[in-house]
PDB file of C-alpha atoms in Angstrom:
ATOM      1  CA  MET A   1      10.958 -70.914 -62.304  1.00 65.00           C
ATOM      2  CA  GLU A   2       7.827 -72.117 -60.535  1.00 77.00           C
ATOM      3  CA  ILE A   3       4.359 -71.953 -62.070  1.00 84.00           C
ATOM      4  CA  SER A   4       3.117 -69.620 -59.308  1.00 80.00           C
ATOM      5  CA  SER A   5       5.893 -67.125 -60.082  1.00 77.00           C
ATOM      6  CA  ILE A   6       5.047 -67.232 -63.770  1.00 81.00           C
ATOM      7  CA  LEU A   7       1.359 -66.614 -63.000  1.00 86.00           C
ATOM      8  CA  ILE A   8       2.188 -63.655 -60.744  1.00 81.00           C
ATOM      9  CA  ILE A   9       4.461 -62.104 -63.365  1.00 80.00           C
ATOM     10  CA  ALA A  10       1.839 -62.647 -66.100  1.00 86.00           C
ATOM     11  CA  PHE A  11      -0.856 -61.055 -63.925  1.00 86.00           C
ATOM     12  CA  ILE A  12       1.301 -58.004 -63.190  1.00 82.00           C
ATOM     13  CA  VAL A  13       2.257 -57.555 -66.850  1.00 83.00           C
ATOM     14  CA  ILE A  14      -1.410 -57.817 -67.904  1.00 88.00           C
ATOM     15  CA  MET A  15      -2.329 -55.166 -65.302  1.00 82.00           C
ATOM     16  CA  ASP A  16       0.449 -52.922 -66.625  1.00 81.00           C
ATOM     17  CA  ILE A  17      -0.821 -53.257 -70.189  1.00 86.00           C
ATOM     18  CA  VAL A  18      -4.466 -52.639 -69.222  1.00 83.00           C
ATOM     19  CA  LEU A  19      -3.616 -49.514 -67.219  1.00 79.00           C
ATOM     20  CA  ILE A  20      -1.328 -48.129 -69.930  1.00 81.00           C
ATOM     21  CA  VAL A  21      -4.049 -48.642 -72.565  1.00 83.00           C
ATOM     22  CA  LYS A  22      -6.627 -46.963 -70.289  1.00 77.00           C
ATOM     23  CA  ASP A  23      -4.316 -43.995 -69.705  1.00 76.00           C
ATOM     24  CA  ILE A  24      -3.725 -43.580 -73.424  1.00 78.00           C
ATOM     25  CA  LYS A  25      -7.423 -43.937 -74.271  1.00 80.00           C
ATOM     26  CA  ASN A  26      -8.753 -41.482 -71.662  1.00 78.00           C
ATOM     27  CA  LYS A  27      -7.591 -38.035 -72.661  1.00 82.00           C
ATOM     28  CA  ILE A  28      -7.725 -35.655 -69.724  1.00 84.00           C
ATOM     29  CA  ILE A  29      -9.340 -32.268 -70.362  1.00 86.00           C
ATOM     30  CA  TYR A  30      -8.693 -30.876 -66.866  1.00 86.00           C
ATOM     31  CA  SER A  31      -6.018 -32.584 -64.818  1.00 84.00           C
ATOM     32  CA  GLY A  32      -6.486 -32.864 -61.085  1.00 85.00           C
ATOM     33  CA  THR A  33      -4.681 -34.330 -58.123  1.00 81.00           C
ATOM     34  CA  LYS A  34      -5.664 -36.566 -55.252  1.00 73.00           C
ATOM     35  CA  LYS A  35      -5.029 -36.090 -51.573  1.00 71.00           C
ATOM     36  CA  PHE A  36      -2.656 -39.066 -51.306  1.00 72.00           C
ATOM     37  CA  LYS A  37      -1.209 -38.930 -54.811  1.00 73.00           C
ATOM     38  CA  ILE A  38       2.279 -39.987 -53.738  1.00 79.00           C
ATOM     39  CA  ALA A  39       1.229 -42.929 -51.528  1.00 80.00           C
ATOM     40  CA  ILE A  40       1.030 -45.716 -54.124  1.00 78.00           C
ATOM     41  CA  PRO A  41       4.253 -44.826 -55.983  1.00 81.00           C
ATOM     42  CA  LEU A  42       6.074 -44.514 -52.666  1.00 84.00           C
ATOM     43  CA  MET A  43       4.837 -47.900 -51.438  1.00 83.00           C
ATOM     44  CA  ILE A  44       5.846 -49.624 -54.681  1.00 80.00           C
ATOM     45  CA  VAL A  45       9.300 -48.030 -54.736  1.00 82.00           C
ATOM     46  CA  ILE A  46       9.852 -49.004 -51.058  1.00 87.00           C
ATOM     47  CA  PHE A  47       8.707 -52.573 -51.812  1.00 81.00           C
ATOM     48  CA  VAL A  48      11.112 -52.833 -54.745  1.00 80.00           C
ATOM     49  CA  GLY A  49      13.940 -51.329 -52.685  1.00 81.00           C
ATOM     50  CA  ILE A  50      13.426 -53.708 -49.759  1.00 83.00           C
ATOM     51  CA  THR A  51      13.193 -56.696 -52.112  1.00 78.00           C
ATOM     52  CA  LEU A  52      16.415 -55.809 -53.886  1.00 77.00           C
ATOM     53  CA  MET A  53      18.252 -54.975 -50.635  1.00 81.00           C
ATOM     54  CA  ASN A  54      17.523 -58.476 -49.364  1.00 77.00           C
ATOM     55  CA  SER A  55      20.735 -60.469 -49.744  1.00 69.00           C
ATOM     56  CA  ASN A  56      19.134 -63.693 -50.992  1.00 75.00           C
ATOM     57  CA  TYR A  57      16.796 -62.599 -53.775  1.00 70.00           C
ATOM     58  CA  ARG A  58      16.223 -64.774 -56.826  1.00 73.00           C
ATOM     59  CA  MET A  59      15.833 -64.037 -60.521  1.00 73.00           C
ATOM     60  CA  GLN A  60      12.020 -64.092 -60.342  1.00 71.00           C
ATOM     61  CA  ASP A  61      12.144 -61.441 -57.588  1.00 72.00           C
ATOM     62  CA  ILE A  62      13.983 -59.126 -59.984  1.00 74.00           C
ATOM     63  CA  ILE A  63      11.488 -59.865 -62.770  1.00 77.00           C
ATOM     64  CA  VAL A  64       8.525 -59.122 -60.468  1.00 75.00           C
ATOM     65  CA  CYS A  65      10.176 -55.860 -59.348  1.00 75.00           C
ATOM     66  CA  VAL A  66      10.745 -54.754 -62.941  1.00 78.00           C
ATOM     67  CA  ALA A  67       7.164 -55.693 -63.880  1.00 78.00           C
ATOM     68  CA  ILE A  68       5.658 -53.890 -60.872  1.00 78.00           C
ATOM     69  CA  LEU A  69       7.505 -50.575 -61.361  1.00 77.00           C
ATOM     70  CA  PRO A  70       5.148 -49.235 -64.091  1.00 79.00           C
ATOM     71  CA  LEU A  71       2.254 -49.606 -61.639  1.00 74.00           C
ATOM     72  CA  ALA A  72       3.844 -46.882 -59.528  1.00 74.00           C
ATOM     73  CA  PHE A  73       3.505 -44.290 -62.249  1.00 75.00           C
ATOM     74  CA  VAL A  74       0.571 -45.515 -64.352  1.00 75.00           C
ATOM     75  CA  GLY A  75      -2.978 -45.576 -63.091  1.00 68.00           C
ATOM     76  CA  ASN A  76      -2.589 -42.689 -60.691  1.00 75.00           C
ATOM     77  CA  LYS A  77      -4.230 -39.973 -62.803  1.00 80.00           C
ATOM     78  CA  THR A  78      -7.331 -38.000 -61.912  1.00 84.00           C
ATOM     79  CA  GLY A  79      -9.273 -35.320 -63.708  1.00 87.00           C
ATOM     80  CA  ILE A  80     -12.100 -34.710 -66.131  1.00 89.00           C
ATOM     81  CA  THR A  81     -12.320 -36.510 -69.473  1.00 87.00           C
ATOM     82  CA  GLU A  82     -14.847 -36.338 -72.296  1.00 86.00           C
ATOM     83  CA  LYS A  83     -16.622 -39.435 -70.965  1.00 86.00           C
ATOM     84  CA  GLY A  84     -16.713 -38.633 -67.240  1.00 88.00           C
ATOM     85  CA  PHE A  85     -14.648 -38.137 -64.104  1.00 89.00           C
ATOM     86  CA  LEU A  86     -11.304 -39.957 -64.103  1.00 85.00           C
ATOM     87  CA  PHE A  87     -10.192 -41.264 -60.714  1.00 82.00           C
ATOM     88  CA  ASN A  88      -7.284 -43.741 -60.467  1.00 75.00           C
ATOM     89  CA  SER A  89      -7.571 -44.587 -64.178  1.00 73.00           C
ATOM     90  CA  TYR A  90     -11.233 -45.490 -63.723  1.00 80.00           C
ATOM     91  CA  VAL A  91     -13.701 -43.302 -65.587  1.00 85.00           C
ATOM     92  CA  THR A  92     -17.008 -42.721 -63.862  1.00 87.00           C
ATOM     93  CA  PRO A  93     -19.418 -41.993 -66.736  1.00 88.00           C
ATOM     94  CA  TRP A  94     -21.667 -38.947 -66.560  1.00 88.00           C
ATOM     95  CA  ASP A  95     -24.718 -41.242 -66.226  1.00 86.00           C
ATOM     96  CA  LYS A  96     -23.434 -42.756 -62.967  1.00 88.00           C
ATOM     97  CA  VAL A  97     -22.808 -39.401 -61.241  1.00 88.00           C
ATOM     98  CA  GLU A  98     -25.732 -38.533 -58.982  1.00 88.00           C
ATOM     99  CA  SER A  99     -24.528 -35.037 -58.057  1.00 86.00           C
ATOM    100  CA  TYR A 100     -21.393 -32.919 -57.858  1.00 87.00           C
ATOM    101  CA  SER A 101     -20.249 -29.683 -56.264  1.00 88.00           C
ATOM    102  CA  LEU A 102     -17.306 -27.298 -56.548  1.00 88.00           C
ATOM    103  CA  ASP A 103     -15.850 -25.729 -53.406  1.00 88.00           C
ATOM    104  CA  ASP A 104     -12.901 -23.467 -52.651  1.00 87.00           C
ATOM    105  CA  GLN A 105     -10.388 -24.422 -49.980  1.00 87.00           C
ATOM    106  CA  GLY A 106      -7.502 -22.026 -49.775  1.00 85.00           C
ATOM    107  CA  GLU A 107      -5.742 -22.018 -53.117  1.00 87.00           C
ATOM    108  CA  LYS A 108      -7.456 -25.195 -54.329  1.00 90.00           C
ATOM    109  CA  CYS A 109     -10.747 -25.979 -55.993  1.00 89.00           C
ATOM    110  CA  ILE A 110     -12.278 -29.251 -54.816  1.00 90.00           C
ATOM    111  CA  LEU A 111     -14.693 -31.144 -57.014  1.00 89.00           C
ATOM    112  CA  SER A 112     -16.786 -33.589 -55.004  1.00 89.00           C
ATOM    113  CA  PHE A 113     -18.984 -36.032 -56.850  1.00 89.00           C
ATOM    114  CA  LYS A 114     -21.317 -38.689 -55.562  1.00 89.00           C
ATOM    115  CA  THR A 115     -22.122 -42.009 -57.200  1.00 88.00           C
ATOM    116  CA  ASN A 116     -23.907 -45.107 -55.999  1.00 87.00           C
ATOM    117  CA  MET A 117     -20.442 -46.423 -54.981  1.00 85.00           C
ATOM    118  CA  GLY A 118     -19.740 -43.457 -52.681  1.00 88.00           C
ATOM    119  CA  ALA A 119     -18.285 -39.979 -52.829  1.00 89.00           C
ATOM    120  CA  ARG A 120     -14.974 -38.974 -54.426  1.00 88.00           C
ATOM    121  CA  ARG A 121     -12.944 -35.779 -54.368  1.00 89.00           C
ATOM    122  CA  ILE A 122     -10.623 -34.373 -57.009  1.00 89.00           C
ATOM    123  CA  ILE A 123      -8.456 -31.325 -56.330  1.00 89.00           C
ATOM    124  CA  PHE A 124      -7.869 -28.721 -59.045  1.00 90.00           C
ATOM    125  CA  LYS A 125      -6.041 -25.416 -59.244  1.00 89.00           C
ATOM    126  CA  LEU A 126      -8.170 -22.442 -58.230  1.00 88.00           C
ATOM    127  CA  GLU A 127      -7.489 -20.735 -61.584  1.00 89.00           C
ATOM    128  CA  ASP A 128      -9.274 -23.579 -63.410  1.00 87.00           C
ATOM    129  CA  LYS A 129     -12.507 -23.337 -61.397  1.00 87.00           C
ATOM    130  CA  ALA A 130     -14.390 -21.083 -63.822  1.00 88.00           C
ATOM    131  CA  ASP A 131     -13.459 -23.205 -66.837  1.00 90.00           C
ATOM    132  CA  ILE A 132     -14.328 -26.437 -65.036  1.00 88.00           C
ATOM    133  CA  LYS A 133     -17.681 -25.068 -63.883  1.00 87.00           C
ATOM    134  CA  LYS A 134     -18.536 -23.854 -67.381  1.00 88.00           C
ATOM    135  CA  TYR A 135     -17.561 -27.217 -68.880  1.00 87.00           C
ATOM    136  CA  LEU A 136     -19.547 -29.250 -66.331  1.00 86.00           C
ATOM    137  CA  LEU A 137     -22.651 -27.055 -66.620  1.00 85.00           C
ATOM    138  CA  SER A 138     -22.680 -27.686 -70.378  1.00 84.00           C
ATOM    139  CA  ILE A 139     -23.143 -31.431 -69.761  1.00 83.00           C
ATOM    140  CA  ASN A 140     -26.872 -32.117 -69.548  1.00 75.00           C
ATOM    141  CA  LYS A 141     -26.551 -35.427 -67.672  1.00 74.00           C
ATOM    142  CA  LEU A 142     -25.014 -33.835 -64.552  1.00 71.00           C
ATOM    143  CA  ARG A 143     -26.814 -32.295 -61.620  1.00 68.00           C
ATOM    144  CA  TYR A 144     -24.996 -29.498 -59.773  1.00 65.00           C
ATOM    145  CA  VAL A 145     -25.515 -29.224 -56.025  1.00 64.00           C
ATOM    146  CA  LYS A 146     -24.615 -26.052 -54.118  1.00 59.00           C
ATOM    147  CA  LYS A 147     -23.280 -26.495 -50.618  1.00 54.00           C
TER     148      LYS A 147
END
């Protein structure tokens, strides 16, 4: 096996471990969804399928495919945690949020929050809107903006 293949496999395994530890550490209070929630898992599964359907794959191709599969299902969570907003396994702390708003769109509640890195949107069930609003208003570091 070549050194470049070993480095790629090591990098992927380290990413898997980091994302799994982050998912375990960040307990979600209110779970949300993203607009393109299925995109990353679908791309990874298609990549693995195409790689394995190729007639001349090598042993390191199989190892990379096995190592990359957890990335399809880990690191794709969004919601509200005790420490901040969780978006793609990255927690934006309450201090970094400049403003947020809650809007209704059909049968969904959309939480939009703005940071210095840009704006993000998390979609929740409409039934959870009152609980989410009450929880977020109890956090003193956040500023609510009505649209």
